[in-house]
Short mmCIF file of C-alpha atoms in Angstrom, two decimals:
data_model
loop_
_atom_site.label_atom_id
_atom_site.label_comp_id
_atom_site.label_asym_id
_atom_site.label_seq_id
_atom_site.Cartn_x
_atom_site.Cartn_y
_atom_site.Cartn_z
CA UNK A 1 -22.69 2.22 -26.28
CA UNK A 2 -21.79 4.89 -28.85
CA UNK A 3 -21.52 8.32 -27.19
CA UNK A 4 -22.19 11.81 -29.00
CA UNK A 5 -20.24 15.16 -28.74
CA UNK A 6 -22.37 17.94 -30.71
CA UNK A 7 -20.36 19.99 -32.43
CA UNK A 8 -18.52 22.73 -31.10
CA UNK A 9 -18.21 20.83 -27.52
CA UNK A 10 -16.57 18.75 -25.37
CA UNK A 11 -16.99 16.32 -22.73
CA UNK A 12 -14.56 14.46 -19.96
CA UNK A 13 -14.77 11.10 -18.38
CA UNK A 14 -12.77 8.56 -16.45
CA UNK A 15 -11.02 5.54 -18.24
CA UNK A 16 -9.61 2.62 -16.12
CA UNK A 17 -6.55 1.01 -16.82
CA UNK A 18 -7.08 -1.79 -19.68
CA UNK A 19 -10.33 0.01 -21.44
CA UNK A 20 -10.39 1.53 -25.11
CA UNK A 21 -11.38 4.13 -25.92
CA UNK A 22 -12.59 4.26 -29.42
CA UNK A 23 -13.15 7.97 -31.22
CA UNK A 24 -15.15 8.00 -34.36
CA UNK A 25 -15.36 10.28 -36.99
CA UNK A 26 -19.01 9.61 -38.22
CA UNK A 27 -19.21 12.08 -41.46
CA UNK A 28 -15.53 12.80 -41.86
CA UNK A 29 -13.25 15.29 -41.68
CA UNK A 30 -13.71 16.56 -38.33
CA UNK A 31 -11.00 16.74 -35.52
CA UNK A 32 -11.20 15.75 -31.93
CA UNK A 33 -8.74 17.09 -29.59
CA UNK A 34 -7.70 14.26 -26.40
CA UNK A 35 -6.46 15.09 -23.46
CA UNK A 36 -5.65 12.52 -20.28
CA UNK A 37 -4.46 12.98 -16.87
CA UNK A 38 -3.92 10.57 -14.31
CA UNK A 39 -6.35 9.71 -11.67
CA UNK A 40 -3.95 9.11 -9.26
CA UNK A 41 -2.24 12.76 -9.24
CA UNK A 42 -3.92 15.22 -11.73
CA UNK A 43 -0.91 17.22 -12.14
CA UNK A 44 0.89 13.81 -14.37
CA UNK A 45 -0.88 14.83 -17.87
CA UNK A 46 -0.27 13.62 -21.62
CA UNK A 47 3.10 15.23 -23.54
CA UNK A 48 3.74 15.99 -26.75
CA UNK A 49 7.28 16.91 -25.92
CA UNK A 50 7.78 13.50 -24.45
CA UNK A 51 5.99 11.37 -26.66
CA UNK A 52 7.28 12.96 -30.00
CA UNK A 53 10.74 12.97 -28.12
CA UNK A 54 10.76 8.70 -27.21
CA UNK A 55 9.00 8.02 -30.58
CA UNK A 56 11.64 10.15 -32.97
CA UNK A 57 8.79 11.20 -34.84
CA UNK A 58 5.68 13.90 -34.67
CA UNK A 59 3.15 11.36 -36.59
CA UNK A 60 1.75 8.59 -34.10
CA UNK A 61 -0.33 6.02 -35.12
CA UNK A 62 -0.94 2.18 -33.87
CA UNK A 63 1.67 0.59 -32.01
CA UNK A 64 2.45 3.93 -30.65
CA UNK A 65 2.98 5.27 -26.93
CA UNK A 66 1.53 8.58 -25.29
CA UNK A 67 3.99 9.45 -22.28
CA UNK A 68 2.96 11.66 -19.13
CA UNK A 69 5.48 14.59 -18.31
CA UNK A 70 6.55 11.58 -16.12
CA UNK A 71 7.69 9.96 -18.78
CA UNK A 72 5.37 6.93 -18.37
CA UNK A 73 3.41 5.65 -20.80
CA UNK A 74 -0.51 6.91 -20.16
CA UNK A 75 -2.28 5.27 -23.55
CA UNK A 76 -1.04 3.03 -26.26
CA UNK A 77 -2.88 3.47 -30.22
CA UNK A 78 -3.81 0.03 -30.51
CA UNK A 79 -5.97 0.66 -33.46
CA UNK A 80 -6.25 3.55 -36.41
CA UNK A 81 -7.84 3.89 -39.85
CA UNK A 82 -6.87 6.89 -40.72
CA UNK A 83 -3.10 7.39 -39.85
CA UNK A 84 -2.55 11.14 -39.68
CA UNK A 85 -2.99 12.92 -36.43
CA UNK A 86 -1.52 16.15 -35.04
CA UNK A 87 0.31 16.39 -31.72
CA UNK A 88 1.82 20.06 -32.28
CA UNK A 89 -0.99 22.43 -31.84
CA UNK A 90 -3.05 24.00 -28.89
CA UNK A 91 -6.36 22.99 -28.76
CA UNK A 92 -7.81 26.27 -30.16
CA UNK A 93 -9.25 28.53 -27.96
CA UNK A 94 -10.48 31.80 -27.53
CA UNK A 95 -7.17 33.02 -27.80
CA UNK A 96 -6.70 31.26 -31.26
CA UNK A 97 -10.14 32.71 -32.67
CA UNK A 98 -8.68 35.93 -31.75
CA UNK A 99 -5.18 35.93 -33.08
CA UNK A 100 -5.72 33.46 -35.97
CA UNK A 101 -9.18 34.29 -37.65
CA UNK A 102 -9.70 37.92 -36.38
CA UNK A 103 -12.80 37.41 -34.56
CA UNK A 104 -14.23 39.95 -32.36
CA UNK A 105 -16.29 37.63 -30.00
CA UNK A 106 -14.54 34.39 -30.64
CA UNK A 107 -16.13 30.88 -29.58
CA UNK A 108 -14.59 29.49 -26.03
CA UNK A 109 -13.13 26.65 -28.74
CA UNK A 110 -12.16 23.16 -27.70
CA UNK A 111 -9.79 24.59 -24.67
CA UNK A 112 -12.70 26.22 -23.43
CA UNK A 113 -14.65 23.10 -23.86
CA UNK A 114 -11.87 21.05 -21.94
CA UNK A 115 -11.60 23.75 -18.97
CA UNK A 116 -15.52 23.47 -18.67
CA UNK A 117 -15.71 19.75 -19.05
CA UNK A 118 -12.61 18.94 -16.38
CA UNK A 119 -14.09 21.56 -14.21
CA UNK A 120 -15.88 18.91 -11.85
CA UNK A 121 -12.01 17.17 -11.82
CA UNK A 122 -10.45 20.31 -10.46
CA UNK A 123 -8.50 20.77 -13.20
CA UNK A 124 -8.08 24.43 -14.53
CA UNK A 125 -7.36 26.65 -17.73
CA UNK A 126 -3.66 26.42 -17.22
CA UNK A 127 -3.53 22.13 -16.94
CA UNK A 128 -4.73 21.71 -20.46
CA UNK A 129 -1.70 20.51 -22.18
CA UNK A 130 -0.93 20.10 -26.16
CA UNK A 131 -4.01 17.65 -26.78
CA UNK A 132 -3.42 14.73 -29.49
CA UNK A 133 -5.40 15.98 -31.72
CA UNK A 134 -7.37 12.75 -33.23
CA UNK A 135 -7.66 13.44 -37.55
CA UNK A 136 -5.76 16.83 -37.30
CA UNK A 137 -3.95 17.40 -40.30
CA UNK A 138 -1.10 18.99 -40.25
CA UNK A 139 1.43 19.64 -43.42
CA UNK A 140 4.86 20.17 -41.86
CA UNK A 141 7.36 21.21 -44.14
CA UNK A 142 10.58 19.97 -43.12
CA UNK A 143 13.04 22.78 -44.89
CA UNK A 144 11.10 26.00 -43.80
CA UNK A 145 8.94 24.87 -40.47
CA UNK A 146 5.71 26.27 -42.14
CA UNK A 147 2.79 24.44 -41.09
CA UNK A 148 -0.64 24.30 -42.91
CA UNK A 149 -4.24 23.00 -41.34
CA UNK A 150 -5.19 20.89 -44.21
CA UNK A 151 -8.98 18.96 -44.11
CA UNK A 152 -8.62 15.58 -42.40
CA UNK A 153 -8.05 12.43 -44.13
CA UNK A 154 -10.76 10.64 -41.99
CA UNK A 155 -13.95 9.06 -44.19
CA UNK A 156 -17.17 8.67 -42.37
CA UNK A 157 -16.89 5.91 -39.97
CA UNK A 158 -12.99 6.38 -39.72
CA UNK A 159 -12.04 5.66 -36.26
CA UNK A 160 -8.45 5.28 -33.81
CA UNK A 161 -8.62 3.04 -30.54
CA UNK A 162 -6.34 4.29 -27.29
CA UNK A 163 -5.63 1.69 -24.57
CA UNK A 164 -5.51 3.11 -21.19
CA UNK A 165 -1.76 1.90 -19.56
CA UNK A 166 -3.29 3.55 -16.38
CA UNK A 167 -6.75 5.23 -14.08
CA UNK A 168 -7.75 8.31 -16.75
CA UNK A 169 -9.42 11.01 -16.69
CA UNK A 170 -9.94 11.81 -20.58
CA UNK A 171 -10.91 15.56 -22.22
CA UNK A 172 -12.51 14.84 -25.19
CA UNK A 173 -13.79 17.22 -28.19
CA UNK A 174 -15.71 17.94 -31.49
CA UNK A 175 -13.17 20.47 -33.04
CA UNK A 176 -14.82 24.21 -32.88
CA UNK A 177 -11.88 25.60 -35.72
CA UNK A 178 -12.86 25.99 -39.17
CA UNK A 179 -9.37 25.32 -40.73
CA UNK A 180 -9.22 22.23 -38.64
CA UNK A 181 -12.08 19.89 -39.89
CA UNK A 182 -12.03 22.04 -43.48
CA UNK A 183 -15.26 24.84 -42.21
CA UNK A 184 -17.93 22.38 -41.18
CA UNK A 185 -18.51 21.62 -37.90
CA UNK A 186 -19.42 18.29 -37.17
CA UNK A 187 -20.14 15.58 -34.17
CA UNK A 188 -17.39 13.22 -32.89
CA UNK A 189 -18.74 9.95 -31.70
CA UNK A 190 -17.17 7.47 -29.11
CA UNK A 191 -17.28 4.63 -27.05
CA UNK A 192 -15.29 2.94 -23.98
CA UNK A 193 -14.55 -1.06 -24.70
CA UNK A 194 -13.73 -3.01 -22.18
CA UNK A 195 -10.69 -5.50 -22.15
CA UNK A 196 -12.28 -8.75 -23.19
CA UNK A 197 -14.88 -6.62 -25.96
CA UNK A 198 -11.43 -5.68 -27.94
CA UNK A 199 -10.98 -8.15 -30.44
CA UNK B 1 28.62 40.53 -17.27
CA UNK B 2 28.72 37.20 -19.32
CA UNK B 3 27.83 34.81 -16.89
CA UNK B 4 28.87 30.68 -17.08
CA UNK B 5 26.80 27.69 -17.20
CA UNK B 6 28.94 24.80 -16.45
CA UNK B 7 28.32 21.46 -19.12
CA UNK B 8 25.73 19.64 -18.03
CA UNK B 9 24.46 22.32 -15.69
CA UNK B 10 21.74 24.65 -15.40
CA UNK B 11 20.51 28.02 -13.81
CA UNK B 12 17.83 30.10 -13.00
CA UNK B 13 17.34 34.09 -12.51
CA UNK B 14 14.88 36.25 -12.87
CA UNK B 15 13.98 38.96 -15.92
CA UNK B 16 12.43 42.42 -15.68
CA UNK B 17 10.33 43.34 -18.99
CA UNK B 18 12.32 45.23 -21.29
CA UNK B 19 15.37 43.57 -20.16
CA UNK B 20 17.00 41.35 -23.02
CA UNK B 21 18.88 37.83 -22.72
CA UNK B 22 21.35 36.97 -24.65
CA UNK B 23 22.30 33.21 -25.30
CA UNK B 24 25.31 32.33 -26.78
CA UNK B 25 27.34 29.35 -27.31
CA UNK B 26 31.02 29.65 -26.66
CA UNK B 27 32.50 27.04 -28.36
CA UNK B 28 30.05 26.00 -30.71
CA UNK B 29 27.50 23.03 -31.16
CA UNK B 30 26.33 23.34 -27.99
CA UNK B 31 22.58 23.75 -26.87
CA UNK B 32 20.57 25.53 -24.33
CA UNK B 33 17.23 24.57 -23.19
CA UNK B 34 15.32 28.03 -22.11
CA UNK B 35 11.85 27.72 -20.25
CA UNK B 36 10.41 30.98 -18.79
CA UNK B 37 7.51 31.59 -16.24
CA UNK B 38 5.32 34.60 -15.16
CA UNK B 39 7.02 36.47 -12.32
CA UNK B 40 3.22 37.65 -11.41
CA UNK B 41 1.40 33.80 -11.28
CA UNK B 42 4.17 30.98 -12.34
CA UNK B 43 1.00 29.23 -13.33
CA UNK B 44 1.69 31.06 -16.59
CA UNK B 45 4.90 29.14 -18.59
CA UNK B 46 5.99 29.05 -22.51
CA UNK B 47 3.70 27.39 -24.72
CA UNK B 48 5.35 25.35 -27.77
CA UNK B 49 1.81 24.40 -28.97
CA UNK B 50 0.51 28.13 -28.56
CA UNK B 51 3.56 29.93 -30.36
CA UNK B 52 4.11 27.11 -32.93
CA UNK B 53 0.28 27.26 -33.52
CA UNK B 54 0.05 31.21 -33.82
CA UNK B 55 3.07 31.49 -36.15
CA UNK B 56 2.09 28.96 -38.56
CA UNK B 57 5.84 27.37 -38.17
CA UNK B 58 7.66 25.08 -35.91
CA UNK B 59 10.89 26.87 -36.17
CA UNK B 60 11.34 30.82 -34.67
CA UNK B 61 13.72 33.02 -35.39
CA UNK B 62 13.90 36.79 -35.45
CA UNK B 63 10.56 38.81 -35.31
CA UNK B 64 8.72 35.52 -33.63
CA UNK B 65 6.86 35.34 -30.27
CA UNK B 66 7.10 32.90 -27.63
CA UNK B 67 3.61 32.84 -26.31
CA UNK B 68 2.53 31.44 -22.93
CA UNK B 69 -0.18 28.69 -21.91
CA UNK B 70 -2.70 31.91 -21.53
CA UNK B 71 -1.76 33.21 -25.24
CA UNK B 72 0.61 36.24 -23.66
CA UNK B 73 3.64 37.14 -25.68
CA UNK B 74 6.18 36.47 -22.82
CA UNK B 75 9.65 36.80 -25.30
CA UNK B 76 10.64 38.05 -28.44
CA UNK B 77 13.41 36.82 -30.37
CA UNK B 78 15.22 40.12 -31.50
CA UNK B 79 18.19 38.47 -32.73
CA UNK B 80 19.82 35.18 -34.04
CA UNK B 81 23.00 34.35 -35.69
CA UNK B 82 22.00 31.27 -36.27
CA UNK B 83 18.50 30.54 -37.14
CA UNK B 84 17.53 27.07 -35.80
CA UNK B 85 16.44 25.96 -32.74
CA UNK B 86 13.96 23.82 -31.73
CA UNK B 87 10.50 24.32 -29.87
CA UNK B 88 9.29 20.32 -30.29
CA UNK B 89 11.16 18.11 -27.91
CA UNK B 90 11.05 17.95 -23.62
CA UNK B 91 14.14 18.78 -21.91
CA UNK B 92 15.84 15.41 -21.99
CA UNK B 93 15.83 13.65 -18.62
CA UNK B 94 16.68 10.71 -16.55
CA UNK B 95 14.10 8.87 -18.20
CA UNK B 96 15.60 10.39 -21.86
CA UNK B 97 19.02 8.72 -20.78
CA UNK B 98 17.15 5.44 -20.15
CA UNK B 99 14.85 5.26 -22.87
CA UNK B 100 16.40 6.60 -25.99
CA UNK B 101 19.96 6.18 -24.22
CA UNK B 102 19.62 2.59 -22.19
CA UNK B 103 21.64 4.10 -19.52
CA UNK B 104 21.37 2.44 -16.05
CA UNK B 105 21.95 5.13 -13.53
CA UNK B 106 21.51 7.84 -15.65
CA UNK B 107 22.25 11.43 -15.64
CA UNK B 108 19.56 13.50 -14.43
CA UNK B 109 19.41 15.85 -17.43
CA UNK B 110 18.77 19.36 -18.39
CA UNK B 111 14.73 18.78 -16.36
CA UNK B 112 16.75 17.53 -13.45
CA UNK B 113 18.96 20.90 -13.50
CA UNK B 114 15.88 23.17 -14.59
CA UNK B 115 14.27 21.43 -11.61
CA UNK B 116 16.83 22.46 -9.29
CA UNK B 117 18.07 25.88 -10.49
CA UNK B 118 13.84 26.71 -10.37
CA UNK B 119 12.98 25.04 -6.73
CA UNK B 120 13.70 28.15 -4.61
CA UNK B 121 10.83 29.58 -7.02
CA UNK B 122 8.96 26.52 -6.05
CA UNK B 123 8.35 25.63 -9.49
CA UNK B 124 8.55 21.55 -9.59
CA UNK B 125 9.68 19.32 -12.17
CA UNK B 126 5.89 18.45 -13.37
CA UNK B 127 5.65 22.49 -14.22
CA UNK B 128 8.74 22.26 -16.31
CA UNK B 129 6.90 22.71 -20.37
CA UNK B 130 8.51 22.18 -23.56
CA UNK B 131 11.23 24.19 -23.52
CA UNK B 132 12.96 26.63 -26.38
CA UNK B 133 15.76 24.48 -27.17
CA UNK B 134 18.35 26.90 -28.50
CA UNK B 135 20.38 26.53 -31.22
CA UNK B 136 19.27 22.55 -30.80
CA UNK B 137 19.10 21.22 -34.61
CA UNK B 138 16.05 18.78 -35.24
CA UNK B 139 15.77 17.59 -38.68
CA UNK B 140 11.72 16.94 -39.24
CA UNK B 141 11.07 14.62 -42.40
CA UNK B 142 7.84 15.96 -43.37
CA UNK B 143 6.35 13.07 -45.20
CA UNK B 144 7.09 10.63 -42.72
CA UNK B 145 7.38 12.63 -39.34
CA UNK B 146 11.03 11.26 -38.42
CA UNK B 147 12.89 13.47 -36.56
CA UNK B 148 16.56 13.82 -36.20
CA UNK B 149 18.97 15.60 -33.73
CA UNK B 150 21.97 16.53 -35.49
CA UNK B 151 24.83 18.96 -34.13
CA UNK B 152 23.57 22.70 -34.15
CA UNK B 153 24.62 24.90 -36.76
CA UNK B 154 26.15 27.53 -33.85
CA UNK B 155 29.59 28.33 -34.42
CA UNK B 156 31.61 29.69 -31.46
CA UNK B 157 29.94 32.77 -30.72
CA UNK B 158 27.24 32.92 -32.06
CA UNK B 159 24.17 34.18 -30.26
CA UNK B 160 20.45 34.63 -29.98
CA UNK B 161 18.52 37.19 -28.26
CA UNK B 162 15.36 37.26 -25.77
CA UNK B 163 13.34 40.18 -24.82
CA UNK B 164 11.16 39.99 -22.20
CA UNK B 165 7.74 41.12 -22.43
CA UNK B 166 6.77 40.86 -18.97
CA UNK B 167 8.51 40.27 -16.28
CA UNK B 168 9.89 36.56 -15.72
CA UNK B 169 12.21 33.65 -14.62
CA UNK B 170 14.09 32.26 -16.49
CA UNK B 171 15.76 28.69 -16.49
CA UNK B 172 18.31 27.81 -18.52
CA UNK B 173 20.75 25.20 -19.10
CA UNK B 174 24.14 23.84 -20.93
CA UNK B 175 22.72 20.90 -22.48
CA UNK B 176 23.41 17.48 -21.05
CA UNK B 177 22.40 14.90 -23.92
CA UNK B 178 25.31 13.71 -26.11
CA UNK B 179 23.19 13.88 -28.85
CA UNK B 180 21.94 17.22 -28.75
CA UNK B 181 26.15 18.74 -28.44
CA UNK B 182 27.60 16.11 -31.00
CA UNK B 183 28.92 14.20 -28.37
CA UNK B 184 30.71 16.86 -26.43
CA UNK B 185 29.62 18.46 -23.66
CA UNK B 186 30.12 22.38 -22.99
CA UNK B 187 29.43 25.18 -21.00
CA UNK B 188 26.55 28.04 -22.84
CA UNK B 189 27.64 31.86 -21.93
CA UNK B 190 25.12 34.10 -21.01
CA UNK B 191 24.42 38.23 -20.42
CA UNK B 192 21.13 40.44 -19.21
CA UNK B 193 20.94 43.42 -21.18
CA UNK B 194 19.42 46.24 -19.94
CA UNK B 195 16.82 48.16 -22.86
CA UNK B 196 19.70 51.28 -23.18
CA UNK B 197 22.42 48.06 -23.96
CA UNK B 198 20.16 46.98 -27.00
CA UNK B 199 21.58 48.68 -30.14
#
């Protein structure tokens, strides 16, 4: 069953070891920002360091791992339409509304959204790691360093499936930062597959 | 006093804000990871996705912020003879040396050392972030996302400088992956300056 997450929210569930987890984009161009931690021991989480690190690269798509800060190997992409995703960036935050667009009483943003959602988990403020941000586009440029948020290259109905390698518990968002899904906030739509529903 | 960190070695000490760290390498291609933690609530660590995010670039050099997990400035760069580091990859590991390496009873890597140099803090290895790889040289393809380690730029004594903004500890290392050094492994100098030192 296709779940919703309004915009400017977030919501957490667990994931057992051989389900999918598919994230949609249903309009396009909107962002969702993951986040995993193992059931087992809360404190093993996704890393960007780690993944980027193993793979030799900061773009992951199908075929590719997401590693814990233990090194092993929490989800695999096993599906993606869209092939551009960030893995660089803070989910935004209160903190980013702040510093980056100036506002005076800036939105909790998607790490707010993740703190709430994990509450009932335990898991606080200062567990949220680098999420991988699902449709986040990024422009690196390799001879300077300067990034740029560009829109997403997701169309309506663009989706990317992650395979849980192990028990999850799974952060999930609809992006609350203009720059990120190009100033229109949107739903994100999803929906847990079992093994034998994965074609 | 320019202190000694032995190859493939790594320490830990504390910072008082105001005080400035200097990092240099000795001999030259050589590359020390640098992770730093609130002395008030070690809860509070570096943030690559937070500074990389606020600056707009994935590679600091003078004038930039390192930023922690609750969007503090904990360091500022203040000065850098060399002008590339890197702020993207994990300390490597014993899991680096057997996945990217194929090593059998591998080395346990600048996270082992940080690990140990930090445990009398009681900081433990699943606390250990990204770290501020300095003077570590990874070439980022923008198009494609492929990453590179190539030998750093640093020329024997060269240097790069840390304020603190609060106060902090500190762990740093002498770099233990081949790739990282060019295949040589070498000790990374380093001296606490006190505000009056600073020119």
């Amino acid at each position: 069953m296709t779940q919703c997450i309004a915009p400017r929210s977030g919501v957490a569930f667990e994931l057992s070891q051989g389900q999918v987890l598919e994230v949609i984009d249903p309009q396009g161009e909107q962002v969702a920002d993951l986040v995993a931690f193992s059931r087992d021991d809360l404190n093993e989480a996704i890393s960007s360091g780690r993944s980027i690190d193993y793979a030799s690269k900061i773009f992951l798509t199908t075929g590719d791992s997401i590693y814990s800060n233990r090194s092993r190997v929490m989800m695999t992409i096993v599906a993606d339409t869209v092939g551009r995703h960030d893995f660089l960036l803070t989910p935004c935050s209160a903190d980013t509304f702040r510093i980056i667009y100036g506002h005076d009483h800036p939105h909790r943003g998607c790490h707010g959204n993740l703190t709430a959602a994990l509450e009932p988990w335990g898991i606080g403020p200062d567990q949220i790691p680098v999420a991988f941000n699902v449709f986040m586009h990024v422009e690196v440029n390799g001879q300077t360093g300067e990034l740029r948020v560009l829109p997403p290259k997701s169309n309506a109905g663009d989706h990317a499936r992650f395979r849980a390698e192990m028990d999850l518990v799974i952060g999930l968002t609809a992006c609350s930062a203009e720059q990120s899904n190009n100033h229109s906030f949107k739903p994100i739509h999803y929906r847990v597959l079992n093994a034998h529903e994965v074609p």
